[in-house]
mmCIF file of C-alpha atoms in Angstrom:
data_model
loop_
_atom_site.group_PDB
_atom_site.id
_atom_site.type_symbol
_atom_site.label_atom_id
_atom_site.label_comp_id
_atom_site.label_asym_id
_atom_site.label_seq_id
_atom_site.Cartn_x
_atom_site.Cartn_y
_atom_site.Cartn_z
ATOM 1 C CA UNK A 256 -5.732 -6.273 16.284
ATOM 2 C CA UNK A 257 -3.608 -9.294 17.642
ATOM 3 C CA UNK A 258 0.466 -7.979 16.548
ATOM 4 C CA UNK A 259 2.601 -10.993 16.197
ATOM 5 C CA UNK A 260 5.815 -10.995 16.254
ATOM 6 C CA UNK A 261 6.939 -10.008 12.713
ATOM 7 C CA UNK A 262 10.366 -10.737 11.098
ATOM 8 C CA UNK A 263 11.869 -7.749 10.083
ATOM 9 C CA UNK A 264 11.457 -8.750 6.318
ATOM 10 C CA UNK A 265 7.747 -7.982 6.538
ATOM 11 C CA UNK A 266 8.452 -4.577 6.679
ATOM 12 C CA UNK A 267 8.313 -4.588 2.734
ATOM 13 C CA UNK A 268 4.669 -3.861 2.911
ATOM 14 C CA UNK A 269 5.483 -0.862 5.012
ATOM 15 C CA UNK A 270 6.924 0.250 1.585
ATOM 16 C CA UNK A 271 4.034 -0.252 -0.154
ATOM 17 C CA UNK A 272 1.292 0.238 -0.419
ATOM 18 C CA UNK A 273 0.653 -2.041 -2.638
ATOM 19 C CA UNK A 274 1.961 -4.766 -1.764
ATOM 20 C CA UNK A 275 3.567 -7.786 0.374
ATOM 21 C CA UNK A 276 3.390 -10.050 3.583
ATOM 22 C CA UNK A 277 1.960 -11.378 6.385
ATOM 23 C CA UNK A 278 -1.757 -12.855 6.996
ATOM 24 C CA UNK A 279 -4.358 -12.437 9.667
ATOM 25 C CA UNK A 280 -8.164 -12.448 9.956
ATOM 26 C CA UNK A 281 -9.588 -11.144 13.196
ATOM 27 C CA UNK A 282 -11.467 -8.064 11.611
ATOM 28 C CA UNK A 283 -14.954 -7.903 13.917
ATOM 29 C CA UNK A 284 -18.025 -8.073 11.420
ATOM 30 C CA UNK A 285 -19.120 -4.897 12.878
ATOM 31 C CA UNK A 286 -19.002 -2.124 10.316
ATOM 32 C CA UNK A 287 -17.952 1.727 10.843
ATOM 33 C CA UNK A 288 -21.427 2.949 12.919
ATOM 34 C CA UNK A 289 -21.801 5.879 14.778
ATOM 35 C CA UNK A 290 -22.338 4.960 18.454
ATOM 36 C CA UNK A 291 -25.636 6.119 18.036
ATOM 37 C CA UNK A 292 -26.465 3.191 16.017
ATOM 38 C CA UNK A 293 -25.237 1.011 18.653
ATOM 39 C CA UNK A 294 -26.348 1.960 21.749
ATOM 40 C CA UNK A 295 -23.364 4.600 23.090
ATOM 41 C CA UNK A 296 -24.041 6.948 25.364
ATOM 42 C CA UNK A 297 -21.599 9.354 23.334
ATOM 43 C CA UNK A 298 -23.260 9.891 19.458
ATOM 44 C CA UNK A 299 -19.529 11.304 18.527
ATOM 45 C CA UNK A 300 -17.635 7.835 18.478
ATOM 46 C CA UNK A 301 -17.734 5.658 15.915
ATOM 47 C CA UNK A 302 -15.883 2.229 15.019
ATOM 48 C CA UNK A 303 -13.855 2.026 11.757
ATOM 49 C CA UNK A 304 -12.277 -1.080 9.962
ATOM 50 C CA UNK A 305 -9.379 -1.210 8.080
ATOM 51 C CA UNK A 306 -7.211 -4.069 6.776
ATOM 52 C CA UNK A 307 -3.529 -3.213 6.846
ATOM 53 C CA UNK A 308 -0.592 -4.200 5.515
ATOM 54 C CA UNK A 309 2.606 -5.494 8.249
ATOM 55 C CA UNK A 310 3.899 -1.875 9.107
ATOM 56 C CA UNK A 311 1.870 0.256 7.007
ATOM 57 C CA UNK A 312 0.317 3.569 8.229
ATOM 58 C CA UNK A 313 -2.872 2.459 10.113
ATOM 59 C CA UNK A 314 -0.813 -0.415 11.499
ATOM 60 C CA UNK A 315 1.491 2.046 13.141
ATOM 61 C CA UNK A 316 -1.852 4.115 14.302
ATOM 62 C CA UNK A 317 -3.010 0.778 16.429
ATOM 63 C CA UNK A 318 -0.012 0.387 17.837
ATOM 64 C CA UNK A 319 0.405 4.197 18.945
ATOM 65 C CA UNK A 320 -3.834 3.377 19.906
ATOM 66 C CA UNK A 321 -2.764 0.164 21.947
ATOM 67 C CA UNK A 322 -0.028 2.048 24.056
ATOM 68 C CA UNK A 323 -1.800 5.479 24.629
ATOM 69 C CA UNK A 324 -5.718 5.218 23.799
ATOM 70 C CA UNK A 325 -4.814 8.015 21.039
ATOM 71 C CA UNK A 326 -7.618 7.160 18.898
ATOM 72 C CA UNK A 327 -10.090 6.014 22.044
ATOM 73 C CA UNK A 328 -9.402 9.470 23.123
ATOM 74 C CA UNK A 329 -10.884 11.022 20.087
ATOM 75 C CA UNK A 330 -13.857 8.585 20.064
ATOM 76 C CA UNK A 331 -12.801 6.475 17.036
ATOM 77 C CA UNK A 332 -12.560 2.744 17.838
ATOM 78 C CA UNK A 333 -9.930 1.461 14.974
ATOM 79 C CA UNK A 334 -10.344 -2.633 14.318
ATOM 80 C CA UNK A 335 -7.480 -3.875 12.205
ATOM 81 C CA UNK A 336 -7.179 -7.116 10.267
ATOM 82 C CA UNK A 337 -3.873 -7.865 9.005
ATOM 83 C CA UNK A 338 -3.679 -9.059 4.889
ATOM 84 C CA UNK A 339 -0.371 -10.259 3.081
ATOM 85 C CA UNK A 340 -0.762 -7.791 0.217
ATOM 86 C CA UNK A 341 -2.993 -4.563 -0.707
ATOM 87 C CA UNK A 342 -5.093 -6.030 -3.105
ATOM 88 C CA UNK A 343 -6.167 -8.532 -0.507
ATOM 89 C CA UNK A 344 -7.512 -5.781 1.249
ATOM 90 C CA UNK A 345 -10.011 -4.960 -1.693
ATOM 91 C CA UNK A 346 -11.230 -8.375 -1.615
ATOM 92 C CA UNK A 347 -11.977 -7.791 2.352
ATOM 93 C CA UNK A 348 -14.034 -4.628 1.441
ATOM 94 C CA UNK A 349 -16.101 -6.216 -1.649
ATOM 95 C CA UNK A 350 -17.087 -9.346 1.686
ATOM 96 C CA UNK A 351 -17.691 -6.455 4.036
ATOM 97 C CA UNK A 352 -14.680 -7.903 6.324
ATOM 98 C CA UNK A 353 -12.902 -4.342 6.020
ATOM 99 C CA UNK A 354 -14.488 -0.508 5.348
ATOM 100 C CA UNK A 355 -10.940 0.696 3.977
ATOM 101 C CA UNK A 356 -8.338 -0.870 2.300
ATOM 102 C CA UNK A 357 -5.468 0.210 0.254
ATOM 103 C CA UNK A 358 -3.574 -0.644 -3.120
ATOM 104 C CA UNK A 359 -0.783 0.389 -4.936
ATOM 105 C CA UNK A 360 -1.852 1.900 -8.783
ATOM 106 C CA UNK A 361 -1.551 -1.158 -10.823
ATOM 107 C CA UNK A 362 -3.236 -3.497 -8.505
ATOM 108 C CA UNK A 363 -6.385 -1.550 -7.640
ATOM 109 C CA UNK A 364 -6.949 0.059 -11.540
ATOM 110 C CA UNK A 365 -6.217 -4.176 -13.002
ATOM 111 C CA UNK A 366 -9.038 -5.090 -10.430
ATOM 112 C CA UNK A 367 -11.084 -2.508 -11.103
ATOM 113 C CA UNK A 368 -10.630 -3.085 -15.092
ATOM 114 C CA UNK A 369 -11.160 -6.850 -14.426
ATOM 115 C CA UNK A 370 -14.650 -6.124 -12.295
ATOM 116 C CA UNK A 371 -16.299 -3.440 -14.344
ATOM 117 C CA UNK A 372 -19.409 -4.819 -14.185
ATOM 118 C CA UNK A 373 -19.996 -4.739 -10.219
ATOM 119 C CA UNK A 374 -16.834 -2.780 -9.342
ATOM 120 C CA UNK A 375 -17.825 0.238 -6.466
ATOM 121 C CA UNK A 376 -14.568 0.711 -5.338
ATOM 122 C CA UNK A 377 -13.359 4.031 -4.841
ATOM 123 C CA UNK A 378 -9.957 5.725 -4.108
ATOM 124 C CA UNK A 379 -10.193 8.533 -2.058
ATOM 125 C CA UNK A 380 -6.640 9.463 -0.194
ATOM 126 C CA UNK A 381 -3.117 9.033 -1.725
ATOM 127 C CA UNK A 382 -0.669 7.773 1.476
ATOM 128 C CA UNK A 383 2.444 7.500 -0.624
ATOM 129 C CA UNK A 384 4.934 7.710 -3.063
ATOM 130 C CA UNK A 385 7.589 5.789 -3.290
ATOM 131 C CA UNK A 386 10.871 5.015 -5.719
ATOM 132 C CA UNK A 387 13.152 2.783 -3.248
ATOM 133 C CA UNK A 388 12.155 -0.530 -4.868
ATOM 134 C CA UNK A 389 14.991 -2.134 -6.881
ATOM 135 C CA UNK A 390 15.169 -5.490 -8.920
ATOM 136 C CA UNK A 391 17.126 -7.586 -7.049
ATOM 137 C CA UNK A 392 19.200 -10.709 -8.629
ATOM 138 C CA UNK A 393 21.094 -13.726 -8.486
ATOM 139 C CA UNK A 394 24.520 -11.829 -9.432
ATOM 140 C CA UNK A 395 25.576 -15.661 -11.227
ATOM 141 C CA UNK A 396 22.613 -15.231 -13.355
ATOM 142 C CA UNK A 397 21.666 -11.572 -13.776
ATOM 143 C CA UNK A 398 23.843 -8.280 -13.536
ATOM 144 C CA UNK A 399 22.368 -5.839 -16.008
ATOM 145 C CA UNK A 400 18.335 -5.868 -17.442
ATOM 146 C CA UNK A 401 19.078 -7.950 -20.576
ATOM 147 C CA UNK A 402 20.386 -10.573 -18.427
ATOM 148 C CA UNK A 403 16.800 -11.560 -17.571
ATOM 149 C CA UNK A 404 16.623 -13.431 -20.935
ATOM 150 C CA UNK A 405 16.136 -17.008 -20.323
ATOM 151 C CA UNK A 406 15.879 -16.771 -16.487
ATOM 152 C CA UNK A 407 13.538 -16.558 -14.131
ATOM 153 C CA UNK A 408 11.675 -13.247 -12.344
ATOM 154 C CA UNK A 409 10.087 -13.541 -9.690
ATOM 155 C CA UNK A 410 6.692 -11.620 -8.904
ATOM 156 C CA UNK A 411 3.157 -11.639 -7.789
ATOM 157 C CA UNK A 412 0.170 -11.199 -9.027
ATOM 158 C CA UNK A 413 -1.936 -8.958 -9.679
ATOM 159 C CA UNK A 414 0.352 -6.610 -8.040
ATOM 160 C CA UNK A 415 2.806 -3.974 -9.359
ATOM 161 C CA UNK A 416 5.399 -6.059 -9.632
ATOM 162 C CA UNK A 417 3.459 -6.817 -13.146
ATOM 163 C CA UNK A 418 3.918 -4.076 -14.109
ATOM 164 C CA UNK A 419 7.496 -3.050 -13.245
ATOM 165 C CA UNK A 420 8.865 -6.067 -15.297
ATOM 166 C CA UNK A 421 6.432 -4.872 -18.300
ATOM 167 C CA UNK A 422 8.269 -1.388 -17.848
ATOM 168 C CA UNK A 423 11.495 -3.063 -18.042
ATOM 169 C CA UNK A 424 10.573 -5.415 -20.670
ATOM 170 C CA UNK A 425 9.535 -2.464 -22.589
ATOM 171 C CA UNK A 426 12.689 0.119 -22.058
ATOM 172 C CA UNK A 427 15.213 -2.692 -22.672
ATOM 173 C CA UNK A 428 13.629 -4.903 -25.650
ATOM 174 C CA UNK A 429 12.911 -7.660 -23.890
ATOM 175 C CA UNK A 430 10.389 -9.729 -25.320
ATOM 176 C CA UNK A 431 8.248 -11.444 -22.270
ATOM 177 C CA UNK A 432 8.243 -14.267 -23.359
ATOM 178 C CA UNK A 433 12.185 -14.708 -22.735
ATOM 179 C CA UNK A 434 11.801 -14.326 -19.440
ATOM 180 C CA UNK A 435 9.817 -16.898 -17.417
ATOM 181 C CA UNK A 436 7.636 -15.304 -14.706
ATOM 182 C CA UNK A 437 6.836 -17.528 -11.015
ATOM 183 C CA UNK A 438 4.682 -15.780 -8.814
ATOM 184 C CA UNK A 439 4.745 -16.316 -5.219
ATOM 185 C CA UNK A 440 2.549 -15.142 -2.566
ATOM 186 C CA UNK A 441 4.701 -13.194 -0.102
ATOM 187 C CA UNK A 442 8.555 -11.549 0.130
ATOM 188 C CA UNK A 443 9.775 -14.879 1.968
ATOM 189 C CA UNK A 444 8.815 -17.237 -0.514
ATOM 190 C CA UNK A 445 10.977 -15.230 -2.695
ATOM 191 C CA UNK A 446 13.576 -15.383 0.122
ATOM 192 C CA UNK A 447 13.234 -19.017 -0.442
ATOM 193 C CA UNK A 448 13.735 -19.299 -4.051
ATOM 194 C CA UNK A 449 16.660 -17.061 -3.622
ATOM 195 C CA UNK A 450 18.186 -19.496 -1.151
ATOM 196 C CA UNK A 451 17.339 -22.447 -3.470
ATOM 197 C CA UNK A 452 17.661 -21.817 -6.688
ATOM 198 C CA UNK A 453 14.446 -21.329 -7.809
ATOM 199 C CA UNK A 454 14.459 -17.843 -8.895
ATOM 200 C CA UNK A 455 17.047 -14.977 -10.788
ATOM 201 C CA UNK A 456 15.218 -11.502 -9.658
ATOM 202 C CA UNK A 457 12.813 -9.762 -7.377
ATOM 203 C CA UNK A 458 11.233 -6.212 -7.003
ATOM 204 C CA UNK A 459 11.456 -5.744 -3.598
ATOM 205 C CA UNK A 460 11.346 -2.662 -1.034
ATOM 206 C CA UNK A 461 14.244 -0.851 0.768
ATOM 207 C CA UNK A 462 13.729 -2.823 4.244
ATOM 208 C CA UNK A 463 14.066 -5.970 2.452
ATOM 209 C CA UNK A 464 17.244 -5.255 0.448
ATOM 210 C CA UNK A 465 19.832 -6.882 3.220
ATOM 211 C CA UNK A 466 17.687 -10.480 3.528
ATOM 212 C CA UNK A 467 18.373 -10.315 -0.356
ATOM 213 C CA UNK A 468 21.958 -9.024 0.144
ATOM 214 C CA UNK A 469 22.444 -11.730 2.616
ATOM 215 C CA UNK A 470 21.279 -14.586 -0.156
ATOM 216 C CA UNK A 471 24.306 -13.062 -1.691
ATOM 217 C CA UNK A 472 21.960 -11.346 -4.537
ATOM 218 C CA UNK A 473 22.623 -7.811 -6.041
ATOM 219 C CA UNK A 474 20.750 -4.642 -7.269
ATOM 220 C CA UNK A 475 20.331 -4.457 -11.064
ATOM 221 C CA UNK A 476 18.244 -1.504 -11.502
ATOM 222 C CA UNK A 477 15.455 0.597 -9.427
ATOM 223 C CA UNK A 478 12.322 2.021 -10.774
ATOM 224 C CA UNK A 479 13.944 5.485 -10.484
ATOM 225 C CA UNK A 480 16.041 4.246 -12.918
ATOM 226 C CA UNK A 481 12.523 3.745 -15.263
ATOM 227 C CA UNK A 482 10.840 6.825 -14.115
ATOM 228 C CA UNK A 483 8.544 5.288 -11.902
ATOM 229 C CA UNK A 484 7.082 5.548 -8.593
ATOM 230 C CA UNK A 485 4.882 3.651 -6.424
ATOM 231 C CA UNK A 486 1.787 5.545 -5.298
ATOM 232 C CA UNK A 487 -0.536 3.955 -2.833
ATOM 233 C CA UNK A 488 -4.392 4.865 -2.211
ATOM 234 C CA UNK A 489 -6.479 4.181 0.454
ATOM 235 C CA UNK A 490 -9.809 2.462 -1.057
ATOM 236 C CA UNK A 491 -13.746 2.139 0.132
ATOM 237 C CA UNK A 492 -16.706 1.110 -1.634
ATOM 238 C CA UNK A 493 -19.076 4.397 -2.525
ATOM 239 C CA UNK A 494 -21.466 3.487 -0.482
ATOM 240 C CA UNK A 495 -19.525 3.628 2.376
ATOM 241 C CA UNK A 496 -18.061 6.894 1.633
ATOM 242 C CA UNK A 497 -21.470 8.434 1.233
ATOM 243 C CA UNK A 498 -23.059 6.814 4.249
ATOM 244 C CA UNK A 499 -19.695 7.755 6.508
ATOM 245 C CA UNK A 500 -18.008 11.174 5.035
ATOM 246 C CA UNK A 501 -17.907 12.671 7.884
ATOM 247 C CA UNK A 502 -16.745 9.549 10.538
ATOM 248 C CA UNK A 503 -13.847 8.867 7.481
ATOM 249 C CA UNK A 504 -12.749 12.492 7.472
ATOM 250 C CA UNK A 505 -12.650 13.018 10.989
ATOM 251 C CA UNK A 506 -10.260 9.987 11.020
ATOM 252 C CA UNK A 507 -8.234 11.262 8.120
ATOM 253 C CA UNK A 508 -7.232 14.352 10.650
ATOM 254 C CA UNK A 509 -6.989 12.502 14.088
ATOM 255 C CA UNK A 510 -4.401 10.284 11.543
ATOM 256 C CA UNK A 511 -2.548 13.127 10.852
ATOM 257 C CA UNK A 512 -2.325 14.249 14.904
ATOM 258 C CA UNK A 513 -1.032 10.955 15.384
ATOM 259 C CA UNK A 514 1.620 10.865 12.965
ATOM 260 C CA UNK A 515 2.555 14.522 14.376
ATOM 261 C CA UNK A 516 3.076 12.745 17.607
ATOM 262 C CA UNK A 517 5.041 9.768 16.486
ATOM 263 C CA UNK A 518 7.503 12.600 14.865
ATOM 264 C CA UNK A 519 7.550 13.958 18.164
ATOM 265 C CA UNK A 520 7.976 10.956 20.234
ATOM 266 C CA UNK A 521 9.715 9.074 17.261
ATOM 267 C CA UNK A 522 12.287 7.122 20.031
ATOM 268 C CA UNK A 523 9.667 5.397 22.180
ATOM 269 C CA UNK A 524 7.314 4.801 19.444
ATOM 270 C CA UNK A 525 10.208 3.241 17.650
ATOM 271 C CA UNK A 526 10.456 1.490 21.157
ATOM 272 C CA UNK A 527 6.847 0.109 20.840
ATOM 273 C CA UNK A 528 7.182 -1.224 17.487
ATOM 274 C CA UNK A 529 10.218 -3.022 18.787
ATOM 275 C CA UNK A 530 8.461 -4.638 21.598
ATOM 276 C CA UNK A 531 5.148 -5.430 19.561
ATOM 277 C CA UNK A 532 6.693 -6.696 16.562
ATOM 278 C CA UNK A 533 10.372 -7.354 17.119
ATOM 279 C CA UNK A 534 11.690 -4.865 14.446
ATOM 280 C CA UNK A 535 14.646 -3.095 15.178
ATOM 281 C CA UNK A 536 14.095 0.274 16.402
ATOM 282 C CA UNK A 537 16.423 2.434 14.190
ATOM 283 C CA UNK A 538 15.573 0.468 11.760
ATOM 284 C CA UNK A 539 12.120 1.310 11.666
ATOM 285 C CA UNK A 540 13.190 5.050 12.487
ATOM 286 C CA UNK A 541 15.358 5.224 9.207
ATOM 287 C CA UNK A 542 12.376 3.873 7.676
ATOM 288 C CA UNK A 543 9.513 6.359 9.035
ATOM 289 C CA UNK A 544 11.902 9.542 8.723
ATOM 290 C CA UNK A 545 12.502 8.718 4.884
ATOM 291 C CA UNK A 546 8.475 8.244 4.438
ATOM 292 C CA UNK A 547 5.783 10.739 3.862
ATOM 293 C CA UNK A 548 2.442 10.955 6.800
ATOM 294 C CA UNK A 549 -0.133 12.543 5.112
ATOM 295 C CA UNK A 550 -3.421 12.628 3.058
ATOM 296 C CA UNK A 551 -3.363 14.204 -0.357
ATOM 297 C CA UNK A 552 -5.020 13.565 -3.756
ATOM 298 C CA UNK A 553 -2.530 15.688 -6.349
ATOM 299 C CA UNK A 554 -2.716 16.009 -10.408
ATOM 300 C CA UNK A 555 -0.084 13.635 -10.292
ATOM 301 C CA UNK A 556 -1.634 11.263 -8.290
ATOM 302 C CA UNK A 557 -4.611 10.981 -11.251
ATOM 303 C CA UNK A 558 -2.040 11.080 -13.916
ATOM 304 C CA UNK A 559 -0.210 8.328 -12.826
ATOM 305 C CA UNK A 560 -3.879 6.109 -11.960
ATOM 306 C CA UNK A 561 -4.414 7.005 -15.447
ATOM 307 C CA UNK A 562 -0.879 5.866 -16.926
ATOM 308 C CA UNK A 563 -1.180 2.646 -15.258
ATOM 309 C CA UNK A 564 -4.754 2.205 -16.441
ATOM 310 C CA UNK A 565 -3.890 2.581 -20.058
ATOM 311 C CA UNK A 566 -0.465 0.892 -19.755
ATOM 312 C CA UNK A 567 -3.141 -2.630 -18.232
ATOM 313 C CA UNK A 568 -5.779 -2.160 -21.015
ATOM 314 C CA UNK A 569 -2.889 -2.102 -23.715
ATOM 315 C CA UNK A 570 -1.127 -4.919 -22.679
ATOM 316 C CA UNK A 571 -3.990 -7.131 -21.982
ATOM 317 C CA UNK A 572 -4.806 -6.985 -18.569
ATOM 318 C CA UNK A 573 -8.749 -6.236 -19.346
ATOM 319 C CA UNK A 574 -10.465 -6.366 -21.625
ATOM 320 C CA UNK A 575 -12.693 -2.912 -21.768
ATOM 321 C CA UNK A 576 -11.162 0.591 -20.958
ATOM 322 C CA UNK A 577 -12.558 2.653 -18.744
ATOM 323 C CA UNK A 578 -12.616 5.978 -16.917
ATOM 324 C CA UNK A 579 -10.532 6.196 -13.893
ATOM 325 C CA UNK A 580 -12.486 9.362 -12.431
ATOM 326 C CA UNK A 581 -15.423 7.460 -12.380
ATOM 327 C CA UNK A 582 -13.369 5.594 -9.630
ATOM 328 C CA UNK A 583 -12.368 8.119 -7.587
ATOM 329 C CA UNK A 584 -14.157 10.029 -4.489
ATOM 330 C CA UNK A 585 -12.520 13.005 -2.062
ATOM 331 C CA UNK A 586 -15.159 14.218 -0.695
ATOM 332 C CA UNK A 587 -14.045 13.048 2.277
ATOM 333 C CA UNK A 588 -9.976 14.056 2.211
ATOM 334 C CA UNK A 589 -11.462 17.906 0.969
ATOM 335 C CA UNK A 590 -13.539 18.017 4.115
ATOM 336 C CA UNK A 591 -11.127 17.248 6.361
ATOM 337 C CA UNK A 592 -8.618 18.916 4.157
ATOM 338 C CA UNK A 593 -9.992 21.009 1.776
ATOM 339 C CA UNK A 594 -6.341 22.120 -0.087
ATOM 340 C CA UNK A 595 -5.107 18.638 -0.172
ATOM 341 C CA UNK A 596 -7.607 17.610 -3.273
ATOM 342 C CA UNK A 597 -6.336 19.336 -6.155
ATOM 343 C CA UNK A 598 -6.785 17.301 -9.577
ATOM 344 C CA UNK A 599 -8.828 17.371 -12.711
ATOM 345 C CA UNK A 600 -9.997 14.716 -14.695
ATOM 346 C CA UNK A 601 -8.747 15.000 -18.267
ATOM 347 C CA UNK A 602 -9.577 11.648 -20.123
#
């Protein structure tokens, strides 16, 4: 992966999951093979591909990878390709640019809903869980929820953005159509329309609140404040994960070693992320240490997938309802971590 020098407002999509910035394309169009496919002398090693979001978990593993051959070591060659948002990611998979993606709830179960028909995509790893993302607004415009009323949000789509303003909407008794929605593709065309004019409000993530702050915009409300969090899943298509358990589950662990040694080692990590991407180091440390690093697939983590899914086929976003389960394979995270899958289906 070729790290560019980043402004420190792409480190929303270190937030999420699910869901903002940045754009590259320099994924090889080899997929994850075991070295005995191509020609190693060592049948262990095996190359993986994963499209990443600007700061994101497996973003930070490349860069730990670049500076001390962590993941060479272990005989997994990682190839990252950089996307602006999650659910770009799951169109990289479905063109066989990427073996793993990621998305935030409401993206991946609206895609799935809106694919049905061809849709292979399956979840298999919860990375996060997050409630620092606050609605941000022009403090002229909008300083409490019902303000929204004839002004503008700003959001993107397809991602959960959607559907924090529906939560909102809903809570408050707003009617949508009060409130005109622009979508943008990325956190600094928001910055823009913040600057100019062109926008009242934003979702956006913790490490992004001071570029709003500095537009001279103002919290309204969080999603803690609407009981709702931001989980994020990593995502593969089933064949995949049948074909390459094993190679995915090994990685899953050597991940977890390597966040144990960025803990460890947090102040020249934070040192390498500085030099390869020109964020601030303690900001980036405030950010890891108030962040989970590791695998699981909890009850919760269904229930919520299953929320979401009935909150999109309500409200319009598909057409034909569906069974989330049927979208879903561990097999992987229980063989590398057998106590970390622990959820029932109960649709």
């Amino acid at each position: 992966m070729k790290i560019y020098k980043l402004i420190v407002s792409l480190f929303l999509a270190f937030s999420l999951t699910i869901s903002v910035t940045g754009c590259g394309s320099n994924a090889s169009s080899v997929s994850a093979k075991t070295n005995d496919e191509v020609g190693s002398d060592n049948p262990d090693e095996f190359t993986i591909r994963i499209g990443v979001n600007s700061l994101d978990n497996n973003f930070l593993l490349k860069i730990l990878d670049n500076h001390t051959g962590f993941l060479k070591d272990k005989g997994i060659n990682l190839e990252t390709t950089e996307f602006s948002a999650g659910i770009n990611t799951i169109d990289a998979i479905t063109t066989d640019t990427v073996d793993i993606g990621l998305f935030a709830t409401y993206a991946g179960v609206n895609r799935i809903g809106n694919t049905l028909s061809d849709s292979k995509l399956r979840a298999f790893a919860m990375i996060d869980k997050s409630s620092n993302y606050k609605l941000y607004a022009n403090p002229d415009t909008v300083t409490k929820p019902e303000d929204l009323v004839g002004h503008i949000g700003v959001s993107q789509a397809g991602v959960v953005f959607e559907y924090y303003y529906g939560e909102l909407f809903n809570q408050y008794g707003i009617d949508p159509k009060d409130v005109t929605i622009t979508n943008v593709g990325s956190v600094q065309e928001a910055l823009a329309l913040a600057a100019n004019g062109g926008g009242d409000a934003y979702w956006t993530g913790s490490a992004n609140y001071g570029k709003f702050e500095e537009k001279g915009w103002k919290p309204v409300i969080g999603i803690d404040d609407l009981g709702i969090y931001m989980y994020t899943f990593l995502v593969a298509d089933e064949s995949y994960l049948q074909a390459h358990q094993h190679e995915v589950a090994k990685y899953l662990q050597a991940s977890e070693e390597g966040f144990k040694y960025i803990d460890e080692n947090l102040d020249e990590f934070a040192e390498w992320v500085t030099a390869d991407t020109g964020l601030d180091k303690e900001i980036f440390k405030a950010e890891w240490n108030s962040r989970r690093h590791y695998y699981s697939f909890e009850q919760e983590a269904y229930d919520d997938l299953v929320k979401i899914k009935n909150w999109c086929y309500e409200n319009g976003r598909f057409d034909t309802n569906y069974k989330i389960e049927e979208y879903i394979n561990t097999d992987a995270l229980a063989e590398a971590f057998p106590d970390r899958v622990d959820w029932k289906a109960t649709e």
